[in-house]
Amino acid sequence: MQRRFTVGLTGGIGSGKSAVARLFAERGVDIVDTDQIARSLTGPHGAAMPAVLAAFGDDFADAHGALDRAKMRALAFSRPEARRTLEGILHPMIRDAVFAESLLGTGPYVIFDIPLLVESGTWKQRVGRVLVVDCPEASQVARVMARNALAEDQVRAIMAAQAPRQVRLAAADDVIDNGGALDALAPQVDRLHATYLALAEEAVRNN
Ligand SMILES: CC(C)(COP(=O)(O)OP(=O)(O)OC[C@H]1O[C@@H](n2cnc3c(N)ncnc32)[C@H](O)[C@@H]1O)[C@@H](O)C(=O)NCCC(=O)NCCS
Ligand SMILES: Nc1ncnc2c1ncn2[C@@H]1O[C@H](COP(=O)(O)OP(=O)(O)OP(=O)(O)O)[C@@H](O)[C@H]1O
């Protein structure tokens, strides 16, 4: 089975990955969203729930058998060893689901939306191109506080578990600047989409 040309889309929390992914999807690109996969694995009686509850206790499930996300967020971003345990359960399952999902689409290329692409060594080798959505840290904090009703120190604790901005930028092949207004994204996506279509065609020719 020949793999399609793949772009890894990443960025810190609240940088605008989902907004960018939506614009690529509108242009016919297939999107595989690892946050969404993680949420379904830990949804009501999700495939990861038995292992999560075995590791953390039954009181991490809500009344529907789904992960109590606020409770796990508080634990995972204050205790690194707990986060590593959670990641040890979820990341291999997420990886399998990403590759299964990536075979389904029929678009010209596929984008993997992976918040931890730079942090986890394995993804970089599995994508043809790394696209980073970048914005100032102060914007990340303000956007996530507004979206999730979190306090600034809670957002900063999540950011502290992620690669610093400069490290992420150093890993980028391409960068989308989302430090301005949302309507500044579409022209940047259009330019990159043209580049990726050409790279996808070249990959087909070389196979
Ligand atoms: C800790 C959990 C329960 C918090 O749930 P919550 O609904 O508050 O957040 P959500 O899942 O929507 O993630 C929001 C953002 O948090 C950040 N984030 C999530 N997990 C991690 C992590 N392990 N390390 C650093 N940042 C993370 C990412 O920027 C992500 O986009 C959840 O994020 C989770 O299960 N994380 C472990 C799985 C994981 O590593 N996911 C990242 C995608 S591979
Ligand atoms: N340029 C912008 N100006 C104002 N608000 C923005 C901008 N870009 C994104 N937002 C808002 O900020 C929030 C975070 O954006 P988005 O969900 O796209 O980021 P994300 O990187 O996918 O976040 P996460 O890592 O949490 O999944 C959303 O509420 C979104 O509407």
PDB file of C-alpha atoms and ligand atoms in Angstrom:
ATOM      1  CA  MET A   1       0.000   0.000   0.000  1.00  0.00           C
ATOM      2  CA  GLN A   2       1.438   3.326  -1.058  1.00  0.00           C
ATOM      3  CA  ARG A   3       1.272   6.033   1.612  1.00  0.00           C
ATOM      4  CA  ARG A   4      -0.013   9.455   0.650  1.00  0.00           C
ATOM      5  CA  PHE A   5       2.067  12.593   1.059  1.00  0.00           C
ATOM      6  CA  THR A   6       1.657  13.615   4.702  1.00  0.00           C
ATOM      7  CA  VAL A   7       1.999  16.947   6.460  1.00  0.00           C
ATOM      8  CA  GLY A   8       2.375  17.062  10.257  1.00  0.00           C
ATOM      9  CA  LEU A   9       0.540  20.107  11.639  1.00  0.00           C
ATOM     10  CA  THR A  10       1.589  21.212  15.095  1.00  0.00           C
ATOM     11  CA  GLY A  11       1.680  24.158  17.463  1.00  0.00           C
ATOM     12  CA  GLY A  12       1.340  24.935  21.141  1.00  0.00           C
ATOM     13  CA  ILE A  13      -1.994  24.825  22.915  1.00  0.00           C
ATOM     14  CA  GLY A  14      -4.350  27.471  21.550  1.00  0.00           C
ATOM     15  CA  SER A  15      -2.014  28.429  18.697  1.00  0.00           C
ATOM     16  CA  GLY A  16      -4.762  27.882  16.099  1.00  0.00           C
ATOM     17  CA  LYS A  17      -4.125  24.358  14.757  1.00  0.00           C
ATOM     18  CA  SER A  18      -7.827  23.536  14.547  1.00  0.00           C
ATOM     19  CA  ALA A  19      -8.592  26.813  12.758  1.00  0.00           C
ATOM     20  CA  VAL A  20      -5.829  26.065  10.232  1.00  0.00           C
ATOM     21  CA  ALA A  21      -6.919  22.423   9.844  1.00  0.00           C
ATOM     22  CA  ARG A  22     -10.484  23.558   9.062  1.00  0.00           C
ATOM     23  CA  LEU A  23      -9.200  25.763   6.209  1.00  0.00           C
ATOM     24  CA  PHE A  24      -7.211  22.868   4.707  1.00  0.00           C
ATOM     25  CA  ALA A  25     -10.276  20.596   5.065  1.00  0.00           C
ATOM     26  CA  GLU A  26     -12.355  23.169   3.128  1.00  0.00           C
ATOM     27  CA  ARG A  27      -9.796  22.769   0.316  1.00  0.00           C
ATOM     28  CA  GLY A  28     -10.375  18.994   0.179  1.00  0.00           C
ATOM     29  CA  VAL A  29      -7.444  17.859   2.308  1.00  0.00           C
ATOM     30  CA  ASP A  30      -7.972  14.921   4.674  1.00  0.00           C
ATOM     31  CA  ILE A  31      -7.344  15.758   8.329  1.00  0.00           C
ATOM     32  CA  VAL A  32      -6.488  13.236  11.030  1.00  0.00           C
ATOM     33  CA  ASP A  33      -6.883  14.926  14.410  1.00  0.00           C
ATOM     34  CA  THR A  34      -5.024  13.285  17.296  1.00  0.00           C
ATOM     35  CA  ASP A  35      -6.872  15.287  19.983  1.00  0.00           C
ATOM     36  CA  GLN A  36     -10.137  13.948  18.576  1.00  0.00           C
ATOM     37  CA  ILE A  37      -8.754  10.397  18.520  1.00  0.00           C
ATOM     38  CA  ALA A  38      -7.565  10.766  22.147  1.00  0.00           C
ATOM     39  CA  ARG A  39     -11.022  12.005  23.136  1.00  0.00           C
ATOM     40  CA  SER A  40     -12.763   9.061  21.510  1.00  0.00           C
ATOM     41  CA  LEU A  41     -10.355   6.569  23.112  1.00  0.00           C
ATOM     42  CA  THR A  42     -11.281   8.088  26.484  1.00  0.00           C
ATOM     43  CA  GLY A  43     -14.970   8.717  25.738  1.00  0.00           C
ATOM     44  CA  PRO A  44     -17.809   6.651  27.238  1.00  0.00           C
ATOM     45  CA  HIS A  45     -16.325   3.141  27.566  1.00  0.00           C
ATOM     46  CA  GLY A  46     -13.616   4.087  25.064  1.00  0.00           C
ATOM     47  CA  ALA A  47     -10.963   1.532  24.132  1.00  0.00           C
ATOM     48  CA  ALA A  48      -8.372   3.091  26.459  1.00  0.00           C
ATOM     49  CA  MET A  49     -10.644   3.378  29.489  1.00  0.00           C
ATOM     50  CA  PRO A  50      -9.942  -0.039  31.045  1.00  0.00           C
ATOM     51  CA  ALA A  51      -6.181   0.655  31.062  1.00  0.00           C
ATOM     52  CA  VAL A  52      -6.636   4.271  32.232  1.00  0.00           C
ATOM     53  CA  LEU A  53      -8.849   3.244  35.138  1.00  0.00           C
ATOM     54  CA  ALA A  54      -6.537   0.363  36.049  1.00  0.00           C
ATOM     55  CA  ALA A  55      -3.656   2.845  36.277  1.00  0.00           C
ATOM     56  CA  PHE A  56      -5.445   5.781  37.960  1.00  0.00           C
ATOM     57  CA  GLY A  57      -8.481   4.321  39.722  1.00  0.00           C
ATOM     58  CA  ASP A  58     -12.201   4.107  38.971  1.00  0.00           C
ATOM     59  CA  ASP A  59     -12.833   7.608  40.325  1.00  0.00           C
ATOM     60  CA  PHE A  60     -11.262   8.984  37.108  1.00  0.00           C
ATOM     61  CA  ALA A  61     -14.398   7.867  35.231  1.00  0.00           C
ATOM     62  CA  ASP A  62     -17.550   9.979  35.074  1.00  0.00           C
ATOM     63  CA  ALA A  63     -21.104   8.612  35.307  1.00  0.00           C
ATOM     64  CA  HIS A  64     -21.006   7.576  31.605  1.00  0.00           C
ATOM     65  CA  GLY A  65     -17.765   5.608  31.790  1.00  0.00           C
ATOM     66  CA  ALA A  66     -15.782   8.419  30.120  1.00  0.00           C
ATOM     67  CA  LEU A  67     -12.599  10.001  31.417  1.00  0.00           C
ATOM     68  CA  ASP A  68     -13.153  12.832  33.914  1.00  0.00           C
ATOM     69  CA  ARG A  69     -11.107  15.261  31.838  1.00  0.00           C
ATOM     70  CA  ALA A  70     -10.914  18.135  34.317  1.00  0.00           C
ATOM     71  CA  LYS A  71      -9.705  15.786  37.035  1.00  0.00           C
ATOM     72  CA  MET A  72      -7.129  14.175  34.743  1.00  0.00           C
ATOM     73  CA  ARG A  73      -6.013  17.568  33.430  1.00  0.00           C
ATOM     74  CA  ALA A  74      -5.338  18.743  36.985  1.00  0.00           C
ATOM     75  CA  LEU A  75      -3.311  15.609  37.726  1.00  0.00           C
ATOM     76  CA  ALA A  76      -1.470  15.297  34.407  1.00  0.00           C
ATOM     77  CA  PHE A  77      -0.236  18.891  34.331  1.00  0.00           C
ATOM     78  CA  SER A  78       0.890  18.975  37.956  1.00  0.00           C
ATOM     79  CA  ARG A  79       2.519  15.519  38.141  1.00  0.00           C
ATOM     80  CA  PRO A  80       4.827  14.681  35.223  1.00  0.00           C
ATOM     81  CA  GLU A  81       4.974  10.993  36.131  1.00  0.00           C
ATOM     82  CA  ALA A  82       1.165  10.774  35.934  1.00  0.00           C
ATOM     83  CA  ARG A  83       1.247  12.467  32.524  1.00  0.00           C
ATOM     84  CA  ARG A  84       3.864   9.994  31.337  1.00  0.00           C
ATOM     85  CA  THR A  85       1.706   7.084  32.526  1.00  0.00           C
ATOM     86  CA  LEU A  86      -1.312   8.489  30.666  1.00  0.00           C
ATOM     87  CA  GLU A  87       0.779   9.086  27.529  1.00  0.00           C
ATOM     88  CA  GLY A  88       2.215   5.569  27.791  1.00  0.00           C
ATOM     89  CA  ILE A  89      -1.309   4.186  27.559  1.00  0.00           C
ATOM     90  CA  LEU A  90      -2.718   6.574  24.961  1.00  0.00           C
ATOM     91  CA  HIS A  91       0.105   7.355  22.540  1.00  0.00           C
ATOM     92  CA  PRO A  92       0.564   3.854  21.070  1.00  0.00           C
ATOM     93  CA  MET A  93      -3.222   3.595  20.625  1.00  0.00           C
ATOM     94  CA  ILE A  94      -3.325   7.065  19.034  1.00  0.00           C
ATOM     95  CA  ARG A  95      -0.500   6.124  16.633  1.00  0.00           C
ATOM     96  CA  ASP A  96      -2.364   2.995  15.467  1.00  0.00           C
ATOM     97  CA  ALA A  97      -5.593   4.958  15.002  1.00  0.00           C
ATOM     98  CA  VAL A  98      -3.818   7.703  13.020  1.00  0.00           C
ATOM     99  CA  PHE A  99      -2.447   5.242  10.483  1.00  0.00           C
ATOM    100  CA  ALA A 100      -5.774   3.409  10.209  1.00  0.00           C
ATOM    101  CA  GLU A 101      -7.629   6.698   9.631  1.00  0.00           C
ATOM    102  CA  SER A 102      -5.056   7.992   7.160  1.00  0.00           C
ATOM    103  CA  LEU A 103      -5.817   5.078   4.818  1.00  0.00           C
ATOM    104  CA  LEU A 104      -9.490   6.045   4.567  1.00  0.00           C
ATOM    105  CA  GLY A 105      -9.390   9.463   2.902  1.00  0.00           C
ATOM    106  CA  THR A 106      -9.217  10.151  -0.806  1.00  0.00           C
ATOM    107  CA  GLY A 107      -7.875  13.733  -0.756  1.00  0.00           C
ATOM    108  CA  PRO A 108      -4.650  14.681  -2.581  1.00  0.00           C
ATOM    109  CA  TYR A 109      -2.660  14.529   0.669  1.00  0.00           C
ATOM    110  CA  VAL A 110      -3.297  14.110   4.367  1.00  0.00           C
ATOM    111  CA  ILE A 111      -2.599  16.336   7.364  1.00  0.00           C
ATOM    112  CA  PHE A 112      -1.920  14.821  10.773  1.00  0.00           C
ATOM    113  CA  ASP A 113      -2.876  17.380  13.455  1.00  0.00           C
ATOM    114  CA  ILE A 114      -0.489  16.459  16.295  1.00  0.00           C
ATOM    115  CA  PRO A 115      -0.003  18.856  19.222  1.00  0.00           C
ATOM    116  CA  LEU A 116       3.028  16.871  20.442  1.00  0.00           C
ATOM    117  CA  LEU A 117       4.746  16.275  17.096  1.00  0.00           C
ATOM    118  CA  VAL A 118       7.981  18.003  18.117  1.00  0.00           C
ATOM    119  CA  GLU A 119       7.962  16.584  21.646  1.00  0.00           C
ATOM    120  CA  SER A 120       7.544  12.943  20.622  1.00  0.00           C
ATOM    121  CA  GLY A 121      10.510  11.724  18.607  1.00  0.00           C
ATOM    122  CA  THR A 122       8.677   9.295  16.351  1.00  0.00           C
ATOM    123  CA  TRP A 123       6.269  11.521  14.428  1.00  0.00           C
ATOM    124  CA  LYS A 124       8.867  13.675  12.715  1.00  0.00           C
ATOM    125  CA  GLN A 125      10.162  10.693  10.731  1.00  0.00           C
ATOM    126  CA  ARG A 126       6.641   9.718   9.701  1.00  0.00           C
ATOM    127  CA  VAL A 127       5.597  12.936   7.991  1.00  0.00           C
ATOM    128  CA  GLY A 128       6.909  14.468   4.779  1.00  0.00           C
ATOM    129  CA  ARG A 129       6.734  18.008   6.055  1.00  0.00           C
ATOM    130  CA  VAL A 130       6.340  19.770   9.429  1.00  0.00           C
ATOM    131  CA  LEU A 131       3.944  22.756   9.508  1.00  0.00           C
ATOM    132  CA  VAL A 132       4.005  24.864  12.681  1.00  0.00           C
ATOM    133  CA  VAL A 133       1.222  27.289  13.621  1.00  0.00           C
ATOM    134  CA  ASP A 134       2.898  30.054  15.579  1.00  0.00           C
ATOM    135  CA  CYS A 135       1.692  32.911  17.750  1.00  0.00           C
ATOM    136  CA  PRO A 136       3.048  34.778  20.782  1.00  0.00           C
ATOM    137  CA  GLU A 137       2.704  32.935  24.100  1.00  0.00           C
ATOM    138  CA  ALA A 138       0.540  35.734  25.490  1.00  0.00           C
ATOM    139  CA  SER A 139      -1.992  35.084  22.687  1.00  0.00           C
ATOM    140  CA  GLN A 140      -2.011  31.348  23.451  1.00  0.00           C
ATOM    141  CA  VAL A 141      -2.756  32.084  27.099  1.00  0.00           C
ATOM    142  CA  ALA A 142      -5.504  34.606  26.339  1.00  0.00           C
ATOM    143  CA  ARG A 143      -7.200  32.354  23.749  1.00  0.00           C
ATOM    144  CA  VAL A 144      -7.213  29.221  25.909  1.00  0.00           C
ATOM    145  CA  MET A 145      -8.384  31.123  29.006  1.00  0.00           C
ATOM    146  CA  ALA A 146     -11.296  32.476  26.952  1.00  0.00           C
ATOM    147  CA  ARG A 147     -12.126  29.164  25.244  1.00  0.00           C
ATOM    148  CA  ASN A 148     -11.823  26.768  28.195  1.00  0.00           C
ATOM    149  CA  ALA A 149     -12.534  29.053  31.177  1.00  0.00           C
ATOM    150  CA  LEU A 150      -9.137  28.140  32.667  1.00  0.00           C
ATOM    151  CA  ALA A 151      -6.996  30.321  34.940  1.00  0.00           C
ATOM    152  CA  GLU A 152      -3.717  31.672  33.560  1.00  0.00           C
ATOM    153  CA  ASP A 153      -1.601  29.376  35.774  1.00  0.00           C
ATOM    154  CA  GLN A 154      -3.517  26.317  34.489  1.00  0.00           C
ATOM    155  CA  VAL A 155      -2.793  27.283  30.884  1.00  0.00           C
ATOM    156  CA  ARG A 156       0.854  27.998  31.724  1.00  0.00           C
ATOM    157  CA  ALA A 157       1.155  24.545  33.362  1.00  0.00           C
ATOM    158  CA  ILE A 158       0.020  22.908  30.106  1.00  0.00           C
ATOM    159  CA  MET A 159       2.417  25.069  28.077  1.00  0.00           C
ATOM    160  CA  ALA A 160       5.253  24.054  30.415  1.00  0.00           C
ATOM    161  CA  ALA A 161       4.635  20.423  29.396  1.00  0.00           C
ATOM    162  CA  GLN A 162       5.130  21.376  25.732  1.00  0.00           C
ATOM    163  CA  ALA A 163       8.181  22.330  23.689  1.00  0.00           C
ATOM    164  CA  PRO A 164       9.161  26.008  23.913  1.00  0.00           C
ATOM    165  CA  ARG A 165       8.168  28.179  20.954  1.00  0.00           C
ATOM    166  CA  GLN A 166      11.718  28.450  19.554  1.00  0.00           C
ATOM    167  CA  VAL A 167      12.298  24.681  19.674  1.00  0.00           C
ATOM    168  CA  ARG A 168       9.065  24.085  17.782  1.00  0.00           C
ATOM    169  CA  LEU A 169       9.931  26.740  15.199  1.00  0.00           C
ATOM    170  CA  ALA A 170      13.368  25.187  14.705  1.00  0.00           C
ATOM    171  CA  ALA A 171      11.681  21.911  13.699  1.00  0.00           C
ATOM    172  CA  ALA A 172       9.396  23.578  11.129  1.00  0.00           C
ATOM    173  CA  ASP A 173       9.598  23.229   7.367  1.00  0.00           C
ATOM    174  CA  ASP A 174       6.764  25.742   7.073  1.00  0.00           C
ATOM    175  CA  VAL A 175       5.259  28.254   9.507  1.00  0.00           C
ATOM    176  CA  ILE A 176       1.809  29.841   9.613  1.00  0.00           C
ATOM    177  CA  ASP A 177       1.761  33.096  11.551  1.00  0.00           C
ATOM    178  CA  ASN A 178      -1.412  33.236  13.666  1.00  0.00           C
ATOM    179  CA  GLY A 179      -0.380  36.219  15.757  1.00  0.00           C
ATOM    180  CA  GLY A 180      -2.874  38.444  13.973  1.00  0.00           C
ATOM    181  CA  ALA A 181      -6.532  38.242  13.014  1.00  0.00           C
ATOM    182  CA  LEU A 182      -8.198  34.949  12.042  1.00  0.00           C
ATOM    183  CA  ASP A 183      -8.782  36.172   8.476  1.00  0.00           C
ATOM    184  CA  ALA A 184      -5.011  36.378   7.959  1.00  0.00           C
ATOM    185  CA  LEU A 185      -4.926  32.553   7.903  1.00  0.00           C
ATOM    186  CA  ALA A 186      -6.664  31.803   4.582  1.00  0.00           C
ATOM    187  CA  PRO A 187      -4.068  33.419   2.263  1.00  0.00           C
ATOM    188  CA  GLN A 188      -1.258  31.599   4.086  1.00  0.00           C
ATOM    189  CA  VAL A 189      -3.159  28.302   3.790  1.00  0.00           C
ATOM    190  CA  ASP A 190      -3.745  28.922   0.077  1.00  0.00           C
ATOM    191  CA  ARG A 191      -0.018  29.408  -0.536  1.00  0.00           C
ATOM    192  CA  LEU A 192       0.958  26.284   1.398  1.00  0.00           C
ATOM    193  CA  HIS A 193      -1.819  24.208  -0.170  1.00  0.00           C
ATOM    194  CA  ALA A 194      -0.365  24.971  -3.620  1.00  0.00           C
ATOM    195  CA  THR A 195       3.088  23.888  -2.382  1.00  0.00           C
ATOM    196  CA  TYR A 196       1.750  20.686  -0.826  1.00  0.00           C
ATOM    197  CA  LEU A 197      -0.258  19.765  -3.949  1.00  0.00           C
ATOM    198  CA  ALA A 198       2.947  20.046  -5.982  1.00  0.00           C
ATOM    199  CA  LEU A 199       4.903  17.965  -3.446  1.00  0.00           C
ATOM    200  CA  ALA A 200       2.146  15.339  -3.365  1.00  0.00           C
ATOM    201  CA  GLU A 201       2.227  15.059  -7.170  1.00  0.00           C
ATOM    202  CA  GLU A 202       6.005  14.780  -7.126  1.00  0.00           C
ATOM    203  CA  ALA A 203       5.785  12.020  -4.504  1.00  0.00           C
ATOM    204  CA  VAL A 204       3.375  10.066  -6.740  1.00  0.00           C
ATOM    205  CA  ARG A 205       5.726  10.501  -9.760  1.00  0.00           C
ATOM    206  CA  ASN A 206       8.718   9.255  -7.759  1.00  0.00           C
ATOM    207  CA  ASN A 207       6.950   6.170  -6.462  1.00  0.00           C
TER     208      ASN A 207
HETATM  209  C1  LIG B   1      -5.071  15.525  29.993  1.00  0.00           C
HETATM  210  C2  LIG B   1      -6.371  15.503  29.207  1.00  0.00           C
HETATM  211  C3  LIG B   1      -7.357  14.493  29.800  1.00  0.00           C
HETATM  212  C4  LIG B   1      -7.011  16.937  29.308  1.00  0.00           C
HETATM  213  O1  LIG B   1      -8.178  16.957  28.533  1.00  0.00           O
HETATM  214  P1  LIG B   1      -8.750  18.349  27.956  1.00  0.00           P
HETATM  215  O2  LIG B   1     -10.139  18.040  27.435  1.00  0.00           O
HETATM  216  O3  LIG B   1      -8.608  19.401  28.979  1.00  0.00           O
HETATM  217  O4  LIG B   1      -7.800  18.763  26.769  1.00  0.00           O
HETATM  218  P2  LIG B   1      -7.710  18.224  25.230  1.00  0.00           P
HETATM  219  O5  LIG B   1      -7.608  16.743  25.200  1.00  0.00           O
HETATM  220  O6  LIG B   1      -8.795  18.864  24.436  1.00  0.00           O
HETATM  221  O7  LIG B   1      -6.275  18.770  24.781  1.00  0.00           O
HETATM  222  C5  LIG B   1      -6.104  20.172  24.596  1.00  0.00           C
HETATM  223  C6  LIG B   1      -4.660  20.492  24.378  1.00  0.00           C
HETATM  224  O8  LIG B   1      -3.901  20.175  25.556  1.00  0.00           O
HETATM  225  C7  LIG B   1      -2.575  19.897  25.176  1.00  0.00           C
HETATM  226  N1  LIG B   1      -2.191  18.542  25.655  1.00  0.00           N
HETATM  227  C8  LIG B   1      -2.965  17.424  25.729  1.00  0.00           C
HETATM  228  N2  LIG B   1      -2.247  16.382  26.185  1.00  0.00           N
HETATM  229  C9  LIG B   1      -1.004  16.847  26.400  1.00  0.00           C
HETATM  230  C10 LIG B   1       0.198  16.253  26.869  1.00  0.00           C
HETATM  231  N3  LIG B   1       0.233  14.955  27.172  1.00  0.00           N
HETATM  232  N4  LIG B   1       1.307  17.044  26.980  1.00  0.00           N
HETATM  233  C11 LIG B   1       1.281  18.354  26.645  1.00  0.00           C
HETATM  234  N5  LIG B   1       0.164  18.968  26.194  1.00  0.00           N
HETATM  235  C12 LIG B   1      -0.950  18.228  26.065  1.00  0.00           C
HETATM  236  C13 LIG B   1      -2.543  19.961  23.643  1.00  0.00           C
HETATM  237  O9  LIG B   1      -2.162  21.246  23.231  1.00  0.00           O
HETATM  238  C14 LIG B   1      -3.987  19.734  23.262  1.00  0.00           C
HETATM  239  O10 LIG B   1      -4.296  20.284  21.998  1.00  0.00           O
HETATM  240  C15 LIG B   1      -6.139  15.167  27.706  1.00  0.00           C
HETATM  241  O11 LIG B   1      -5.476  16.223  27.071  1.00  0.00           O
HETATM  242  C16 LIG B   1      -5.377  13.878  27.461  1.00  0.00           C
HETATM  243  O12 LIG B   1      -5.952  12.807  27.549  1.00  0.00           O
HETATM  244  N6  LIG B   1      -4.044  13.997  27.172  1.00  0.00           N
HETATM  245  C17 LIG B   1      -3.213  12.833  26.941  1.00  0.00           C
HETATM  246  C18 LIG B   1      -3.244  12.451  25.479  1.00  0.00           C
HETATM  247  C19 LIG B   1      -2.292  13.285  24.668  1.00  0.00           C
HETATM  248  O13 LIG B   1      -1.085  13.270  24.860  1.00  0.00           O
HETATM  249  N7  LIG B   1      -2.901  14.050  23.726  1.00  0.00           N
HETATM  250  C20 LIG B   1      -2.181  14.924  22.858  1.00  0.00           C
HETATM  251  C21 LIG B   1      -2.431  14.553  21.438  1.00  0.00           C
HETATM  252  S1  LIG B   1      -1.397  13.240  20.920  1.00  0.00           S
HETATM  253  N1  LIG B   2      -6.064  34.677  15.120  1.00  0.00           N
HETATM  254  C1  LIG B   2      -6.961  34.487  16.106  1.00  0.00           C
HETATM  255  N2  LIG B   2      -7.564  35.522  16.699  1.00  0.00           N
HETATM  256  C2  LIG B   2      -8.474  35.332  17.696  1.00  0.00           C
HETATM  257  N3  LIG B   2      -8.841  34.124  18.181  1.00  0.00           N
HETATM  258  C3  LIG B   2      -8.261  33.054  17.620  1.00  0.00           C
HETATM  259  C4  LIG B   2      -7.308  33.155  16.567  1.00  0.00           C
HETATM  260  N4  LIG B   2      -6.901  31.910  16.223  1.00  0.00           N
HETATM  261  C5  LIG B   2      -7.574  31.061  17.017  1.00  0.00           C
HETATM  262  N5  LIG B   2      -8.404  31.725  17.844  1.00  0.00           N
HETATM  263  C6  LIG B   2      -9.276  31.160  18.887  1.00  0.00           C
HETATM  264  O1  LIG B   2      -8.418  30.639  19.884  1.00  0.00           O
HETATM  265  C7  LIG B   2      -8.869  29.359  20.326  1.00  0.00           C
HETATM  266  C8  LIG B   2      -7.788  28.314  20.008  1.00  0.00           C
HETATM  267  O2  LIG B   2      -7.757  28.105  18.604  1.00  0.00           O
HETATM  268  P1  LIG B   2      -7.717  26.605  18.037  1.00  0.00           P
HETATM  269  O3  LIG B   2      -8.738  25.764  18.736  1.00  0.00           O
HETATM  270  O4  LIG B   2      -7.769  26.683  16.561  1.00  0.00           O
HETATM  271  O5  LIG B   2      -6.252  26.232  18.551  1.00  0.00           O
HETATM  272  P2  LIG B   2      -5.574  24.818  18.724  1.00  0.00           P
HETATM  273  O6  LIG B   2      -4.131  25.043  18.462  1.00  0.00           O
HETATM  274  O7  LIG B   2      -6.277  23.803  17.890  1.00  0.00           O
HETATM  275  O8  LIG B   2      -5.822  24.546  20.277  1.00  0.00           O
HETATM  276  P3  LIG B   2      -5.577  23.172  21.127  1.00  0.00           P
HETATM  277  O9  LIG B   2      -4.116  22.962  21.184  1.00  0.00           O
HETATM  278  O10 LIG B   2      -6.136  23.491  22.454  1.00  0.00           O
HETATM  279  O11 LIG B   2      -6.327  22.095  20.438  1.00  0.00           O
HETATM  280  C9  LIG B   2     -10.196  29.094  19.649  1.00  0.00           C
HETATM  281  O12 LIG B   2     -11.233  29.520  20.498  1.00  0.00           O
HETATM  282  C10 LIG B   2     -10.114  29.964  18.386  1.00  0.00           C
HETATM  283  O13 LIG B   2     -11.370  30.369  17.938  1.00  0.00           O
END
